[in-house]
Coordinates of C-alpha atoms and ligand atoms in Angstrom, one line a residue:
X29 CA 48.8 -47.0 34.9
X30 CA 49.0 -50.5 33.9
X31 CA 51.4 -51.1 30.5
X32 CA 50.2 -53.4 27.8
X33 CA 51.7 -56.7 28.6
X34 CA 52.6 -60.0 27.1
X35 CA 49.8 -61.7 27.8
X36 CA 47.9 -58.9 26.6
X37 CA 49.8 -59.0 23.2
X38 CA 49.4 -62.8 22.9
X39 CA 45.5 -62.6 23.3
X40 CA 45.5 -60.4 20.5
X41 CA 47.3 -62.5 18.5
X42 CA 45.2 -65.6 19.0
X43 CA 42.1 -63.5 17.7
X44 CA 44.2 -62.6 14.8
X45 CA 44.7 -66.3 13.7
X46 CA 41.4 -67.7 14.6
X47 CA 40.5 -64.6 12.0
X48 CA 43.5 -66.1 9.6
X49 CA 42.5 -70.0 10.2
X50 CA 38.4 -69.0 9.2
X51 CA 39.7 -66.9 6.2
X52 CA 42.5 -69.6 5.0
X53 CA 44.9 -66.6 5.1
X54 CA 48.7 -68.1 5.9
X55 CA 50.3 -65.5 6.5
X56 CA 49.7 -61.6 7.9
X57 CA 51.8 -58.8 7.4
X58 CA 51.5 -55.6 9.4
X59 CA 54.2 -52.4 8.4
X60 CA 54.8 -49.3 10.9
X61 CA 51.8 -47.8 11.9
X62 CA 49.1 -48.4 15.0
X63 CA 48.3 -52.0 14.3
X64 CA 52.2 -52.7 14.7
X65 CA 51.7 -51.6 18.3
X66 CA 48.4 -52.9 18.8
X67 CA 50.5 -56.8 17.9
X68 CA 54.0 -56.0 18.5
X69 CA 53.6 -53.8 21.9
X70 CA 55.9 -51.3 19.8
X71 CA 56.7 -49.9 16.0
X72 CA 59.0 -47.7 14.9
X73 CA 58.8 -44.5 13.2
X74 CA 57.1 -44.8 9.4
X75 CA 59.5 -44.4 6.8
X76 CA 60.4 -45.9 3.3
X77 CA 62.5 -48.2 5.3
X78 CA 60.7 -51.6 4.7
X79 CA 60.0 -52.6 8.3
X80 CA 57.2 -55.8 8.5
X81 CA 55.5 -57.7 11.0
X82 CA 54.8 -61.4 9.6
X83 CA 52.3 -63.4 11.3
X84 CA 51.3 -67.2 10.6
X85 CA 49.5 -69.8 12.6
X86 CA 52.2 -70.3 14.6
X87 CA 55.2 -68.0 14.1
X88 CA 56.1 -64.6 13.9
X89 CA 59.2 -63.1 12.1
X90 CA 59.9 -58.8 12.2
X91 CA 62.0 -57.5 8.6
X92 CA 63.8 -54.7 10.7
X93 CA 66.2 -52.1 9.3
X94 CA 69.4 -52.4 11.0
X95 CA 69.2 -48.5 12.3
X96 CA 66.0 -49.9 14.2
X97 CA 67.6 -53.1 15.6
X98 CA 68.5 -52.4 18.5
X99 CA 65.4 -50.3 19.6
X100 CA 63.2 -53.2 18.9
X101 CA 65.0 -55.1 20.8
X102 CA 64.6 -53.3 23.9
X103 CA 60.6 -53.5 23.3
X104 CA 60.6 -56.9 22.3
X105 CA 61.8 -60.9 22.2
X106 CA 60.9 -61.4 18.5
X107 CA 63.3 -62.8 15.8
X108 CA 64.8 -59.9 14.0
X109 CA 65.5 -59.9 10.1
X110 CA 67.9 -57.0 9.7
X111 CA 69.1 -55.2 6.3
X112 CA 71.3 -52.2 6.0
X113 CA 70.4 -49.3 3.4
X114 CA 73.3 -50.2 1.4
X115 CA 72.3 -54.1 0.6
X116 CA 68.6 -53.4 0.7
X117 CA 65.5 -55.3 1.7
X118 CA 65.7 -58.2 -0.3
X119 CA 67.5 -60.8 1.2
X120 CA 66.4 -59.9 4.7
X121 CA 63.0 -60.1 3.6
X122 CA 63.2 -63.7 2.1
X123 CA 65.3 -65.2 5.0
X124 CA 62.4 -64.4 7.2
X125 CA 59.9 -65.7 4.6
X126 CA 61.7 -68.7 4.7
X127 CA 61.6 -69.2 8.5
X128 CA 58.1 -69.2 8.7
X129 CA 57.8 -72.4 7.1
X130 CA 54.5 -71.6 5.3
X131 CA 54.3 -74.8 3.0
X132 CA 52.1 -73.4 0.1
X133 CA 51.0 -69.6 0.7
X134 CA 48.2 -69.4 -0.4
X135 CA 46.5 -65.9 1.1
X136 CA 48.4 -63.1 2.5
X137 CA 46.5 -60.8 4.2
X138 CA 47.9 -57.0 4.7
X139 CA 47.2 -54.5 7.2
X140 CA 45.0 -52.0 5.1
X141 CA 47.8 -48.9 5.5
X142 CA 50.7 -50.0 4.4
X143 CA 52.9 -48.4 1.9
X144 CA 52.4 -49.8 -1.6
X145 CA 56.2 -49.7 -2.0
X146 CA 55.8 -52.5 0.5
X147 CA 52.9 -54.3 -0.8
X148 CA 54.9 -54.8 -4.0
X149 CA 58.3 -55.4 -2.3
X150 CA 56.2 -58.4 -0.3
X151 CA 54.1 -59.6 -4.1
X152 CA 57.6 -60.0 -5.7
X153 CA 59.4 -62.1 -2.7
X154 CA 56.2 -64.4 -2.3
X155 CA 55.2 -65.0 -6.0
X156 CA 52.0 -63.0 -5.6
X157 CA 49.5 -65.0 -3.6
X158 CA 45.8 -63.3 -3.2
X159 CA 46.5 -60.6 -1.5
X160 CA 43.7 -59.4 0.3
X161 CA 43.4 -56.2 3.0
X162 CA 43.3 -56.8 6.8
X163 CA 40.2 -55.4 7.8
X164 CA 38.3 -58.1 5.5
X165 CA 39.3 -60.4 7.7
X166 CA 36.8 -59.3 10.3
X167 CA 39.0 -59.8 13.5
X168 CA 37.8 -57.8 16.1
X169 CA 40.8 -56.5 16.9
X170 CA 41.0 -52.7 18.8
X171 CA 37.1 -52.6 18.8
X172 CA 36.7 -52.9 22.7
X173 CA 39.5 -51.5 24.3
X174 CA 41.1 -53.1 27.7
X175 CA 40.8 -51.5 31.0
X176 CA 44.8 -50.6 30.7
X177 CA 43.5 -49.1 27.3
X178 CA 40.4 -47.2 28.8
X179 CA 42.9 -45.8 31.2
X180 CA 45.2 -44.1 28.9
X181 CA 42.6 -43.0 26.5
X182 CA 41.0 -40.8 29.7
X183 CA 44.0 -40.2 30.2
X184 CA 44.3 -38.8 27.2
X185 CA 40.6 -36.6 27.4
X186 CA 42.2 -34.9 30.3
X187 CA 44.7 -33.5 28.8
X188 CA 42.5 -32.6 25.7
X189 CA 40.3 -31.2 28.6
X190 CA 42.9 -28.8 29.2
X191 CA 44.7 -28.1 25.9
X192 CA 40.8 -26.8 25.0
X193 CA 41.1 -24.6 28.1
X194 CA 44.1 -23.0 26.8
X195 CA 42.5 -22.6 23.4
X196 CA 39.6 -21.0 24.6
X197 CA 41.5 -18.7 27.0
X198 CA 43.9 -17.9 24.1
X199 CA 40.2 -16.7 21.5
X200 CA 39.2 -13.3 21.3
X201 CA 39.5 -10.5 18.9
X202 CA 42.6 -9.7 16.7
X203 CA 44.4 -13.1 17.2
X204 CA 44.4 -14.9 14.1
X205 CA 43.2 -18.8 14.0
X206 CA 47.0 -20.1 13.7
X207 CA 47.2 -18.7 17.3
X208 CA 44.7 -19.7 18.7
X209 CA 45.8 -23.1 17.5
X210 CA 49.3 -23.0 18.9
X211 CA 48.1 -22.3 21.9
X212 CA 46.4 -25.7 22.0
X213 CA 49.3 -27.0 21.1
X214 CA 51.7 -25.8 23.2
X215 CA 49.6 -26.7 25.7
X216 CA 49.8 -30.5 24.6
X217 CA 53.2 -30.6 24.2
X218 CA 54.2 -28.7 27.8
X219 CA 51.2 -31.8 29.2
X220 CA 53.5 -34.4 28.2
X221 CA 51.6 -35.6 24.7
X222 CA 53.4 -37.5 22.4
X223 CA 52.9 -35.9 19.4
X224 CA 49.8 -33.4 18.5
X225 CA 47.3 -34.8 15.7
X226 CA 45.6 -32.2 14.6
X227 CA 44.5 -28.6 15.8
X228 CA 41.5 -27.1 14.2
X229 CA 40.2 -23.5 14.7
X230 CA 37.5 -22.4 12.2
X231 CA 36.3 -18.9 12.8
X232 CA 33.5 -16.9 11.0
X233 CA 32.5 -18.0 7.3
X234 CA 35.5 -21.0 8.1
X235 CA 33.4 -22.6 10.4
X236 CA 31.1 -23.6 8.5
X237 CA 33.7 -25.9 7.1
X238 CA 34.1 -28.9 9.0
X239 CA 37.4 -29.6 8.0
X240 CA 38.8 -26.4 7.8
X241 CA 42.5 -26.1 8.2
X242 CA 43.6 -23.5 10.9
X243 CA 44.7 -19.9 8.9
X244 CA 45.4 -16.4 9.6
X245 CA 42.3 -15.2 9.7
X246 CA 41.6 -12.8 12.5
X247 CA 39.2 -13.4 14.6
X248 CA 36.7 -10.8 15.5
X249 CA 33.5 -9.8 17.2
X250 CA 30.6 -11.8 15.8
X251 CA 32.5 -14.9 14.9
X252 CA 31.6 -18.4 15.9
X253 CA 35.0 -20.2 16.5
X254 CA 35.4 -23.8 16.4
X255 CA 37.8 -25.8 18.3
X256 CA 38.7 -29.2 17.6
X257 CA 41.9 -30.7 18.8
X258 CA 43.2 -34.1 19.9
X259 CA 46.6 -35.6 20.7
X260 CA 48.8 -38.8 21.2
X261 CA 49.5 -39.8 25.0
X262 CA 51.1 -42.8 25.5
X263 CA 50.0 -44.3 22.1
X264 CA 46.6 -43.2 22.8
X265 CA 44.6 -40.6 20.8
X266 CA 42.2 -37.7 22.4
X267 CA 39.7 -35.7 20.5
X268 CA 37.1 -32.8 21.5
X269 CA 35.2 -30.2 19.9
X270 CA 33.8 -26.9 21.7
X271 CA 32.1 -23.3 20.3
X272 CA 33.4 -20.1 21.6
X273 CA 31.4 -16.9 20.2
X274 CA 33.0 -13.7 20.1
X275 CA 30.9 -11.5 21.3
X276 CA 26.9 -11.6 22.2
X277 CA 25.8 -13.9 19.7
X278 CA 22.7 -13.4 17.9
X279 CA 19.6 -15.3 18.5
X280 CA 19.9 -18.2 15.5
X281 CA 23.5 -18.9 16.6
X282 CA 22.0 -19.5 20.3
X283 CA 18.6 -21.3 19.0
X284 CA 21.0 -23.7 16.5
X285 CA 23.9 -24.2 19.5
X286 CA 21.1 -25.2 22.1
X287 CA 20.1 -27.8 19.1
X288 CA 23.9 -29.6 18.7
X289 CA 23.8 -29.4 22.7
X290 CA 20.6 -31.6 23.5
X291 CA 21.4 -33.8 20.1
X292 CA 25.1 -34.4 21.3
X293 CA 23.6 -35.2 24.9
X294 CA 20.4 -37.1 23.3
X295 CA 23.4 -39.5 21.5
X296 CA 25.0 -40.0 24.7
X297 CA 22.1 -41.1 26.6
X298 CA 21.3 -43.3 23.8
X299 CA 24.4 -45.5 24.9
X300 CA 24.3 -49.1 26.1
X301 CA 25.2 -52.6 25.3
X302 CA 23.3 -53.8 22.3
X303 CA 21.9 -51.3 20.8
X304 CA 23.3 -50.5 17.4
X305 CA 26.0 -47.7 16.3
X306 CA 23.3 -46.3 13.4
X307 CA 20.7 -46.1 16.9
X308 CA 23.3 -43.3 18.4
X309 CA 23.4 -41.6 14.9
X310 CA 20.0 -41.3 14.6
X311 CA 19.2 -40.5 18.4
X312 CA 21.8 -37.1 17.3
X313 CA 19.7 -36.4 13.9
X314 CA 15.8 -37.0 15.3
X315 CA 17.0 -33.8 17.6
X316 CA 18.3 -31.7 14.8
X317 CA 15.7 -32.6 12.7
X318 CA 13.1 -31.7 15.3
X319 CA 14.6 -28.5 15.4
X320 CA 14.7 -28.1 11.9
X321 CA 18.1 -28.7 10.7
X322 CA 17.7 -31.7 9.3
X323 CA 20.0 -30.1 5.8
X324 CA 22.4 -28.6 8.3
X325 CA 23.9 -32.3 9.8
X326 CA 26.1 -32.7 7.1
X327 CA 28.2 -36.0 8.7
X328 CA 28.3 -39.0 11.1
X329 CA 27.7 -38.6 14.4
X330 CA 30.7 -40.2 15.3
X331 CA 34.1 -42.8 14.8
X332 CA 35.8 -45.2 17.1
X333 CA 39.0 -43.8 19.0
X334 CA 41.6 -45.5 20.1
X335 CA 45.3 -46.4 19.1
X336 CA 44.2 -44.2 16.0
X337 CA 41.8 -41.0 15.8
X338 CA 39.2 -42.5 13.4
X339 CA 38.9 -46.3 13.5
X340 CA 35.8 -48.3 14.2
X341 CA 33.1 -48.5 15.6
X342 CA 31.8 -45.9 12.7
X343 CA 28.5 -44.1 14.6
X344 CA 26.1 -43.5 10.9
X345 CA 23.0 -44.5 9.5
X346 CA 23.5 -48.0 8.2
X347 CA 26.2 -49.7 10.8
X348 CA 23.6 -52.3 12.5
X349 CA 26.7 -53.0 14.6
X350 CA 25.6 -53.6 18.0
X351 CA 27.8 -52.1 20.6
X352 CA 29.6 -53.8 23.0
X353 CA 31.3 -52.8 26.4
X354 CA 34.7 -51.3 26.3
X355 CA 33.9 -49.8 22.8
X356 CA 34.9 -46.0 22.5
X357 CA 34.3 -43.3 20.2
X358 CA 32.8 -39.6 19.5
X359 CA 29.6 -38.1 19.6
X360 CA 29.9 -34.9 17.6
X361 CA 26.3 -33.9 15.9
X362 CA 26.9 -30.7 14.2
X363 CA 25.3 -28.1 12.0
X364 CA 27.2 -25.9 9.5
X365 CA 25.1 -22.5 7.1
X366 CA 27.3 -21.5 4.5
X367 CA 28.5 -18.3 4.4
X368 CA 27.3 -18.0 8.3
X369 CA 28.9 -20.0 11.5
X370 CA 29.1 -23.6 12.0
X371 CA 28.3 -25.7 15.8
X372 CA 29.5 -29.1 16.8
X373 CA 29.9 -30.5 20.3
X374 CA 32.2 -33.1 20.3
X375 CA 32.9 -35.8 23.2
X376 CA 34.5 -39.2 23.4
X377 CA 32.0 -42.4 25.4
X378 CA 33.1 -45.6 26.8
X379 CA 30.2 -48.0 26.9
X380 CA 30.0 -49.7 30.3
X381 CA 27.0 -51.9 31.4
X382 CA 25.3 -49.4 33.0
X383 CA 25.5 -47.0 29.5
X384 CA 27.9 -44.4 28.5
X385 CA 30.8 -42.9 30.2
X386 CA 32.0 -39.9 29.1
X387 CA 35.7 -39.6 29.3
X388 CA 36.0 -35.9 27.9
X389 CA 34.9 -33.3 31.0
X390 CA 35.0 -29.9 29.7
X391 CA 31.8 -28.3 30.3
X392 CA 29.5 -27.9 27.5
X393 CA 27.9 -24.5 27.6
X394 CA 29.0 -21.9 24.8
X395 CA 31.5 -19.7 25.7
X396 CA 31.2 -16.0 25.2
X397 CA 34.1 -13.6 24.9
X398 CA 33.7 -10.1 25.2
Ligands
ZN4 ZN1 37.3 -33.8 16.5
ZN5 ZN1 36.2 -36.7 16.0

C-alpha cells in the first residue's frame, strides 16, 4: 500500500493557503487530532500538552512538548518549538510566533476541535486577532480522498467485514450485549487495527435507540440485535451496520427489514458524480416512505468517512452539495418503533465515474439465529 508522501502533504497545503489567501486569514493553527495528520503526515497523542501546528503563506512552525520531540522528528523535517512541563508553553510558543514573520496578524483561523485551553493559550500570545474556526474557511480539504487513501479505507471495510463476522457468530441467546461487543473487538484488535472507535450492540427494546451504548442485557429469542462497529487501520476509519434476529422473526420485523434493505440499496444506486448529497438522502427516504415508514427514519442517511468517522460530505435533506469522485461516506437508512426493534443497514461508497463502489462486503441479508 502506498504511504502518504511529501508531495502529497505539500498539495494539501497549497489548498490550505489558497483557502487562507481568499479569507485574509495569516496564520492557521491545527492542535493533535486528524487534521494534524491530514497536514503534518503525523500527530501525536491528544493531551493537555499544548502541541500546535502553525501554518502561514509561506512557513510552517510545530510548538512540540519536549517528551514528543524526538517522535516527531522521526515523522517529519519541520522546525520544532520544544517546552518542557516544568517551564511551560509560553516561551516556546512565542519563539515560534515570532519565526513566522507574520507582519500584522490580522485573522487566525483554528482547526474547529482544538482544546479551548489552547485556543486561549494562542489569544493571549497573539493579542487576540479574529479568531475564526477552520472549517469556515471552506478548503476542501479531506472531502475526496486519494487513491493511497481509498486504499486504506477498504482496507479498513475488510477488516470491519470481518470483525462483523465475529460479532454475529458471537449473538445468540444468554450472552449479554457487552459480549457480543467484545467480540467485535477482539476481533479488531487480533486484525491489526489501531485502536477500536466504537462497538454498538443494541438488542430488543435497545435497538430502537440508535445510539445505544452496548450493556448487559441478555440477549434472547425474539430480539432484533443491532451491530454497528468501526475501527482505526492505519489512520483510517471503518464503519458498518448489520441486523441479526434471534429467533424466527415475526412478519413486521421481516416486512420493515426488506424496507431498510431496498432503501439502503436504492441510496447506493443513486450514486454518481454530480448529483447532490440531499439526492442520496432522499433516494433512502422515497423507499421508506413508500413503505410507510416515513416517522420511523429518524436521521441522515449518511456522513463522510475518512481520517475521522463522521466528517463531510454530510448525506441529508438540504446539502445541495454535489458529489464528486473519490468522495466516501455511509449509507445507513434506518427505522427504529419504540418499545419494539430497530433496523439499519449500514455501508461505506466511494464515488467513481462509473457510480458507487461499495467498499464494505458483508452480505446484506438478515441473519437468523436459532
Ligand atoms: Zn455506524
Ligand atoms: Zn455511520
Amino acid at each position: 500500500m502506498r504511504s502518504i508522501g511529501p508531495t502529497e502533504i505539500e498539495q494539501r497545503l497549497s489548498i490550505l493557503r489558497a483557502a487562507m489567501a481568499n479569507s485574509n486569514v495569516d496564520i492557521t493553527a491545527v492542535a493533535p487530532g486528524d487534521m494534524m495528520y491530514y497536514l503534518a503526515g503525523y500527530a501525536s497523542y491528544p493531551d493537555e500538552r499544548l502541541c500546535l501546528l502553525l501554518i502561514t503563506a509561506h512557513q510552517v512552525a510545530m510548538v512540540v512538548p519536549a517528551l514528543n520531540a524526538a517522535e516527531w522528528q522521526t515523522h517529519t523535517a519541520l522546525p520544532l518549538y520544544t517546552w518542557a512541563d516544568a517551564e511551560g508553553p509560553h516561551t516556546a510558543l512565542r519563539a515560534a510566533l515570532s519565526s513566522l514573520a507574520v507582519a500584522q496578524l490580522r485573522r487566525l483561523a483554528v482547526d474547529d476541535e482544538m482544546r479551548a485551553d489552547f485556543l486561549l493559550h494562542l489569544m493571549e500570545a497573539t493579542g487576540g486577532p479574529e479568531v475564526i474556526p477552520l472549517a469556515a474557511l471552506g478548503a476542501p480539504l479531506r472531502l475526496c480522498k486519494s487513491p493511497a487513501e481509498i486504499a486504506r479505507l477498504q482496507a479498513a471495510a475488510a477488516q470491519a467485514d470481518r470483525a462483523m463476522q465475529a460479532a454475529i457468530e458471537a449473538c445468540q441467546p444468554g450472552v449479554t450485549e457487552a459480549q457480543v461487543a467484545w467480540a467485535a473487538e477482539q476481533a479488531f484488535r487480533l486484525d491489526g487495527a489501531d485502536y477500536v472507535c466504537f462497538t454498538l450492540v443494541a438488542s430488543g427494546p435497545n435497538s430502537a435507540f440508535p445510539h445505544h451504548r452496548s450493556g448487559q442485557r441478555v440477549l434472547q429469542r425474539g430480539d432484533a440485535v443491532i451491530i454497528d462497529i468501526g475501527a482505526s487501520l492505519d489512520h483510517y476509519k471503518s464503519d458498518i451496520t448489520r441486523v441479526v434476529h434471534i429467533g424466527e422473526p415475526p412478519p413486521a420485523f421481516l416486512r420493515a427489514y426488506e424496507a431498510v434493505l431496498r432503501a439502503n440499496e436504492a441510496a447506493r444506486a443513486a450514486v454518481k458524480p454530480g448529483v447532490t448529497a440531499a439526492s442520496i438522502d432522499r433516494a433512502a427516504r422515497a423507499v421508506l416512505e413508500a413503505a410507510g415508514y416515513a416517522e420511523q427514519f429518524i436521521h441522515r442517511t449518511g456522513h463522510g468517512l475518512g481520517l475521522s468517522v463522521h466528517e463531510p460530505p454530510w448525506i441529508m435533506a438540504g446539502n445541495e452539495q454535489p458529489l464528486e469522485e473519490g468522495m466516501v461516506f455511509s449509507i445507513e437508512p434506518g427505522v427504529y418503533f419504540p418499545g419494539q426493534f430497530g433496523i439499519r443497514i449500514e455501508d461505506i461508497v466511494v464515488v467513481t465515474a462509473s457510480g458507487a463502489h461499495t467498499l464494505t462486503g458483508l452480505d446484506r441479508q438478515l441473519v437468523v439465529k436459532a
